Tab-separated table of C-alpha atoms in Angstrom:
chain	number	residue	atom	x	y	z
A	1	UNK	CA	4.348	-8.060	-23.877
A	2	UNK	CA	6.000	-7.937	-20.884
A	3	UNK	CA	5.044	-10.172	-17.833
A	4	UNK	CA	3.812	-8.304	-14.888
A	5	UNK	CA	6.335	-8.548	-11.433
A	6	UNK	CA	4.317	-11.720	-9.710
A	7	UNK	CA	3.838	-10.122	-5.579
A	8	UNK	CA	2.962	-12.593	-3.281
A	9	UNK	CA	1.108	-11.345	-0.739
A	10	UNK	CA	1.578	-12.218	3.292
A	11	UNK	CA	-0.952	-11.587	5.858
A	12	UNK	CA	-3.519	-11.718	3.032
A	13	UNK	CA	-6.897	-11.698	5.027
A	14	UNK	CA	-6.941	-8.829	6.873
A	15	UNK	CA	-6.581	-5.680	6.210
A	16	UNK	CA	-3.926	-4.345	4.655
A	17	UNK	CA	-3.691	-7.485	2.413
A	18	UNK	CA	-7.206	-7.258	1.190
A	19	UNK	CA	-6.100	-3.744	0.576
A	20	UNK	CA	-2.908	-4.685	-1.393
A	21	UNK	CA	-4.127	-6.794	-3.811
A	22	UNK	CA	-6.636	-4.037	-4.487
A	23	UNK	CA	-4.011	-2.380	-5.597
A	24	UNK	CA	-2.561	-4.944	-6.713
A	25	UNK	CA	-5.388	-6.374	-9.354
A	26	UNK	CA	-5.649	-2.284	-10.172
A	27	UNK	CA	-1.658	-2.059	-11.271
A	28	UNK	CA	-0.067	-2.006	-14.600
A	29	UNK	CA	3.490	-3.098	-13.367
A	30	UNK	CA	2.368	-5.645	-11.254
A	31	UNK	CA	-0.096	-8.433	-10.343
A	32	UNK	CA	-0.747	-11.086	-7.192
A	33	UNK	CA	0.935	-14.623	-6.949
A	34	UNK	CA	-0.187	-16.024	-3.839
A	35	UNK	CA	-2.863	-15.009	-1.327
A	36	UNK	CA	-0.644	-16.450	2.376
A	37	UNK	CA	-2.789	-16.880	5.701
A	38	UNK	CA	-1.895	-18.149	8.674
A	39	UNK	CA	-1.766	-21.819	9.356
A	40	UNK	CA	-5.133	-23.037	10.403
A	41	UNK	CA	-6.966	-19.872	9.480
A	42	UNK	CA	-10.649	-19.715	8.855
A	43	UNK	CA	-9.837	-17.597	5.118
A	44	UNK	CA	-8.007	-20.877	3.901
A	45	UNK	CA	-9.026	-21.938	0.536
A	46	UNK	CA	-11.588	-18.828	-0.798
A	47	UNK	CA	-10.678	-17.082	-2.885
A	48	UNK	CA	-8.200	-14.013	-2.959
A	49	UNK	CA	-9.865	-11.605	-4.812
A	50	UNK	CA	-13.838	-11.608	-3.531
A	51	UNK	CA	-12.383	-11.362	0.160
A	52	UNK	CA	-10.589	-8.407	-1.047
A	53	UNK	CA	-13.816	-6.727	-2.315
A	54	UNK	CA	-12.795	-7.962	-5.668
A	55	UNK	CA	-14.268	-10.361	-8.971
A	56	UNK	CA	-12.356	-14.362	-8.128
A	57	UNK	CA	-8.690	-14.058	-8.775
A	58	UNK	CA	-9.188	-18.059	-8.833
A	59	UNK	CA	-5.729	-17.227	-6.054
A	60	UNK	CA	-7.071	-19.158	-3.216
A	61	UNK	CA	-5.865	-18.431	0.882
A	62	UNK	CA	-2.962	-20.675	1.034
A	63	UNK	CA	-0.464	-21.615	4.440
A	64	UNK	CA	2.565	-22.791	2.262
A	65	UNK	CA	5.002	-20.042	2.979
A	66	UNK	CA	7.747	-21.700	1.371
A	67	UNK	CA	6.250	-22.010	-2.017
A	68	UNK	CA	4.625	-18.388	-1.831
A	69	UNK	CA	7.422	-16.938	-1.593
A	70	UNK	CA	9.787	-19.403	-4.979
A	71	UNK	CA	7.134	-19.214	-7.528
A	72	UNK	CA	7.217	-15.162	-6.855
A	73	UNK	CA	8.962	-12.801	-7.648
A	74	UNK	CA	8.758	-10.103	-5.495
A	75	UNK	CA	6.936	-10.145	-1.201
A	76	UNK	CA	4.981	-8.072	0.877
A	77	UNK	CA	5.016	-8.992	3.992
A	78	UNK	CA	2.078	-7.358	6.627
A	79	UNK	CA	1.417	-9.925	8.747
A	80	UNK	CA	2.648	-10.211	12.628
A	81	UNK	CA	5.753	-10.396	13.641
A	82	UNK	CA	6.356	-14.169	14.997
A	83	UNK	CA	6.334	-15.098	11.215
A	84	UNK	CA	8.842	-12.637	10.460
A	85	UNK	CA	12.353	-15.123	10.824
A	86	UNK	CA	10.731	-17.357	9.066
A	87	UNK	CA	9.973	-14.828	6.197
A	88	UNK	CA	13.014	-13.724	6.132
A	89	UNK	CA	14.906	-16.467	5.671
A	90	UNK	CA	12.068	-18.273	2.892
A	91	UNK	CA	13.390	-15.418	0.964
A	92	UNK	CA	17.121	-15.045	1.589
A	93	UNK	CA	16.805	-19.343	0.477
A	94	UNK	CA	15.118	-18.590	-2.893
A	95	UNK	CA	16.725	-14.919	-3.616
A	96	UNK	CA	13.637	-13.193	-3.419
A	97	UNK	CA	13.056	-9.355	-3.016
A	98	UNK	CA	11.116	-8.041	0.523
A	99	UNK	CA	8.909	-5.171	1.280
A	100	UNK	CA	8.312	-5.526	4.963
A	101	UNK	CA	5.545	-3.360	7.071
A	102	UNK	CA	4.583	-5.434	10.006
A	103	UNK	CA	4.306	-3.160	12.805
A	104	UNK	CA	5.570	-4.144	16.461
A	105	UNK	CA	9.426	-4.964	15.226
A	106	UNK	CA	11.355	-4.694	18.317
A	107	UNK	CA	15.355	-4.581	17.765
A	108	UNK	CA	15.990	-8.420	17.774
A	109	UNK	CA	13.887	-8.406	14.618
A	110	UNK	CA	15.700	-4.439	13.365
A	111	UNK	CA	18.816	-6.767	13.796
A	112	UNK	CA	17.453	-9.063	11.632
A	113	UNK	CA	16.387	-6.947	8.711
A	114	UNK	CA	20.064	-6.075	8.007
A	115	UNK	CA	21.393	-8.923	8.883
A	116	UNK	CA	19.436	-10.691	6.302
A	117	UNK	CA	19.908	-7.832	3.943
A	118	UNK	CA	23.482	-8.848	3.606
A	119	UNK	CA	21.804	-11.436	0.965
A	120	UNK	CA	18.763	-9.745	-0.325
A	121	UNK	CA	17.079	-6.311	-1.530
A	122	UNK	CA	14.633	-4.863	1.231
A	123	UNK	CA	12.315	-2.289	2.303
A	124	UNK	CA	11.205	-1.902	5.713
A	125	UNK	CA	9.173	1.491	6.374
A	126	UNK	CA	6.985	1.118	9.827
A	127	UNK	CA	4.772	3.594	7.428
A	128	UNK	CA	4.337	2.909	3.959
A	129	UNK	CA	2.234	5.561	3.399
A	130	UNK	CA	3.296	8.254	0.350
A	131	UNK	CA	1.999	11.378	2.893
A	132	UNK	CA	3.928	9.799	5.828
A	133	UNK	CA	7.412	9.389	4.504
A	134	UNK	CA	6.920	12.955	3.777
A	135	UNK	CA	5.601	13.972	6.677
A	136	UNK	CA	9.041	12.371	8.512
A	137	UNK	CA	10.894	14.427	6.534
A	138	UNK	CA	8.995	17.278	7.132
A	139	UNK	CA	9.837	16.598	10.505
A	140	UNK	CA	13.549	16.537	9.564
A	141	UNK	CA	13.492	19.786	8.783
A	142	UNK	CA	11.913	21.329	11.049
A	143	UNK	CA	13.965	19.412	13.884
A	144	UNK	CA	16.694	21.151	12.291
A	145	UNK	CA	15.145	25.127	12.234
A	146	UNK	CA	13.812	24.706	15.581
A	147	UNK	CA	14.304	21.513	17.804
A	148	UNK	CA	16.463	24.193	19.665
A	149	UNK	CA	14.198	27.030	20.294
A	150	UNK	CA	10.629	25.025	20.669
A	151	UNK	CA	9.457	22.573	22.939
A	152	UNK	CA	8.155	19.187	20.800
A	153	UNK	CA	5.422	17.094	21.774
A	154	UNK	CA	4.405	13.856	19.188
A	155	UNK	CA	0.742	12.673	19.205
A	156	UNK	CA	-0.188	9.405	18.157
A	157	UNK	CA	-4.306	8.580	17.566
A	158	UNK	CA	-5.554	4.414	16.309
A	159	UNK	CA	-8.625	2.580	16.271
A	160	UNK	CA	-9.562	0.942	19.056
A	161	UNK	CA	-8.271	-2.202	17.437
A	162	UNK	CA	-4.471	-1.450	17.123
A	163	UNK	CA	-2.584	-3.274	19.736
A	164	UNK	CA	1.568	-0.888	19.665
A	165	UNK	CA	1.320	2.115	21.529
A	166	UNK	CA	2.822	4.337	20.180
A	167	UNK	CA	2.650	3.071	17.074
A	168	UNK	CA	5.348	2.692	15.054
A	169	UNK	CA	5.400	5.367	13.194
A	170	UNK	CA	4.992	7.649	16.164
A	171	UNK	CA	8.421	5.314	16.908
A	172	UNK	CA	10.028	6.678	14.677
A	173	UNK	CA	9.038	10.433	14.445
A	174	UNK	CA	10.445	10.220	18.068
A	175	UNK	CA	13.736	9.074	15.807
A	176	UNK	CA	14.458	10.970	13.550
A	177	UNK	CA	14.040	13.563	16.244
A	178	UNK	CA	16.862	12.613	18.549
A	179	UNK	CA	18.816	11.932	15.505
A	180	UNK	CA	18.890	15.453	14.220
A	181	UNK	CA	18.331	16.713	17.338
A	182	UNK	CA	21.580	14.749	19.296
A	183	UNK	CA	19.238	13.928	21.958
A	184	UNK	CA	18.359	10.670	23.581
A	185	UNK	CA	15.537	8.686	25.194
A	186	UNK	CA	16.278	10.247	28.825
A	187	UNK	CA	14.628	12.835	26.354
A	188	UNK	CA	11.383	10.999	26.183
A	189	UNK	CA	7.785	11.186	28.334
A	190	UNK	CA	5.085	8.209	27.426
A	191	UNK	CA	1.855	11.006	28.045
A	192	UNK	CA	1.894	12.766	32.057
A	193	UNK	CA	-0.048	12.157	34.703
A	194	UNK	CA	0.085	14.033	38.474
A	195	UNK	CA	1.957	16.740	39.974
A	196	UNK	CA	5.619	17.440	38.002
A	197	UNK	CA	8.089	19.129	37.530
A	198	UNK	CA	8.211	22.007	35.094
A	199	UNK	CA	8.828	20.942	31.306
A	200	UNK	CA	12.106	20.297	30.730
A	201	UNK	CA	13.811	22.793	27.552
A	202	UNK	CA	14.828	18.810	25.972
A	203	UNK	CA	11.607	16.822	27.046
A	204	UNK	CA	9.862	15.159	23.865
A	205	UNK	CA	6.648	14.249	24.504
A	206	UNK	CA	4.564	11.091	23.315
A	207	UNK	CA	0.200	11.041	23.563
A	208	UNK	CA	-0.244	8.088	22.175
A	209	UNK	CA	-4.675	7.403	22.046
A	210	UNK	CA	-6.673	4.088	20.876
A	211	UNK	CA	-10.039	4.686	20.145
A	212	UNK	CA	-12.871	4.238	17.322
A	213	UNK	CA	-11.989	3.271	13.962
A	214	UNK	CA	-9.759	5.754	13.261
A	215	UNK	CA	-6.505	4.613	10.554
A	216	UNK	CA	-4.004	6.583	11.429
A	217	UNK	CA	-3.664	10.044	12.675
A	218	UNK	CA	0.013	12.085	13.289
A	219	UNK	CA	0.543	14.990	15.065
A	220	UNK	CA	4.225	17.127	15.372
A	221	UNK	CA	4.225	20.072	17.477
A	222	UNK	CA	6.941	22.619	17.552
A	223	UNK	CA	5.583	25.492	20.243
A	224	UNK	CA	8.343	28.488	20.716
A	225	UNK	CA	6.919	31.512	22.983
A	226	UNK	CA	5.859	33.170	19.898
A	227	UNK	CA	4.223	30.327	17.147
A	228	UNK	CA	3.559	27.147	16.994
A	229	UNK	CA	4.388	24.459	13.690
A	230	UNK	CA	2.263	21.583	13.406
A	231	UNK	CA	2.761	19.328	11.029
A	232	UNK	CA	0.081	16.149	10.121
A	233	UNK	CA	-0.624	13.478	8.402
A	234	UNK	CA	-4.267	12.198	8.307
A	235	UNK	CA	-4.959	9.172	7.102
A	236	UNK	CA	-8.544	8.621	5.023
A	237	UNK	CA	-8.267	5.441	3.641
A	238	UNK	CA	-6.353	2.346	4.597
A	239	UNK	CA	-5.265	1.964	0.289
A	240	UNK	CA	-2.475	4.407	1.036
A	241	UNK	CA	-0.368	2.223	2.842
A	242	UNK	CA	-0.845	-1.094	0.185
A	243	UNK	CA	0.106	2.242	-2.892
A	244	UNK	CA	3.208	2.479	-0.984
A	245	UNK	CA	3.636	-1.003	-0.397
A	246	UNK	CA	3.086	-1.719	-3.769
A	247	UNK	CA	5.461	1.312	-5.507
A	248	UNK	CA	7.916	-0.142	-2.563
A	249	UNK	CA	7.983	-3.692	-4.186
A	250	UNK	CA	7.869	-2.544	-7.888
A	251	UNK	CA	11.616	-0.220	-6.647
A	252	UNK	CA	12.829	-3.743	-5.854
A	253	UNK	CA	12.627	-5.144	-9.691
A	254	UNK	CA	16.108	-5.519	-9.740
A	255	UNK	CA	17.926	-4.177	-6.593
A	256	UNK	CA	20.968	-4.773	-5.823
A	257	UNK	CA	20.818	-6.353	-2.571
A	258	UNK	CA	20.515	-3.809	1.169
A	259	UNK	CA	18.009	-2.442	3.101
A	260	UNK	CA	15.890	0.237	1.787
A	261	UNK	CA	13.475	2.700	3.308
A	262	UNK	CA	10.844	4.274	1.878
A	263	UNK	CA	13.060	7.342	1.508
A	264	UNK	CA	14.712	5.480	-1.397
A	265	UNK	CA	11.591	4.809	-2.837
A	266	UNK	CA	10.288	7.636	-3.789
A	267	UNK	CA	13.552	9.332	-3.839
A	268	UNK	CA	13.854	11.569	-0.068
C-alpha cells in the first residue's frame, strides 16, 4: 500500500483546523502529520484528534512551525495573516507545497504569495469550498451575459465572530465582476445610507451582514427591468471548506511550482 500524503495543518485548533483534521482522518490519500498552534496556545500538548471530536491520534498540538513543516509532504494553512510570511518562508526553505486558506489577506500578502510561488507550488483561494468556486464561475458567466444590462449587488452574510468585512469570498466576487465587465474600484459601493442620487448603471454594491452563527452565505444579484437572476451559495457545514482544502493539498502532490487557485484544482 502506498504511503499517504503527510499533511501539516497550521491553525489546527481553530474551527477550520478541526474540520480539516476530521476530513484527513477519513482520507484514503492523505493523513495528518502535524497540528500547529500559536506560541503560548492553551492547546499546546493536547491530542489533536480528541480536540477535533475524534479518537486519540497521538498527534499533539505543537508550536514548532519549522519542524512540523519539514517533516510533512504538504502544508495547509488556516491560521492568521500575521503568520503567513513565516509559513511561506519555511515552506520555501524545505520545498514544501502549501495550501493557503487564511482570510483577510491584503495586497502585500498576495504579492508574497506570487513571489514564493516562483519556488514552490501554492494553492490560494479566499474560499476552498467546491460549491463556492462554482459560484465564482457562474458569476463570471452571468456577468458576460447580463452584466451590461443589469444592476448588480453582492450580499455577504457570516457569523458574528468574523473580523474581516467584506469577506474574502465577497472580495473575490467583486474582482470577478470588475474584471469581466472592465470596471474599477470607483464603481464599488459598500452599503447605502442617506439621500442618494439615482443609481449609476455601472455601480456594484456590496452589503455585509454579521450576525448569529451563519457559516457563510453569499448571493450575487443581477436585476433588469424585466427579471432578476440570483446566484447563491449557502454553507451548511464548515466541513465543506475542509473537503476542498484537502482536495487542494492532494492536487499539489508532484505539481510544478506556481500559484494555483481552486479553478485549477477543480478543472474549471
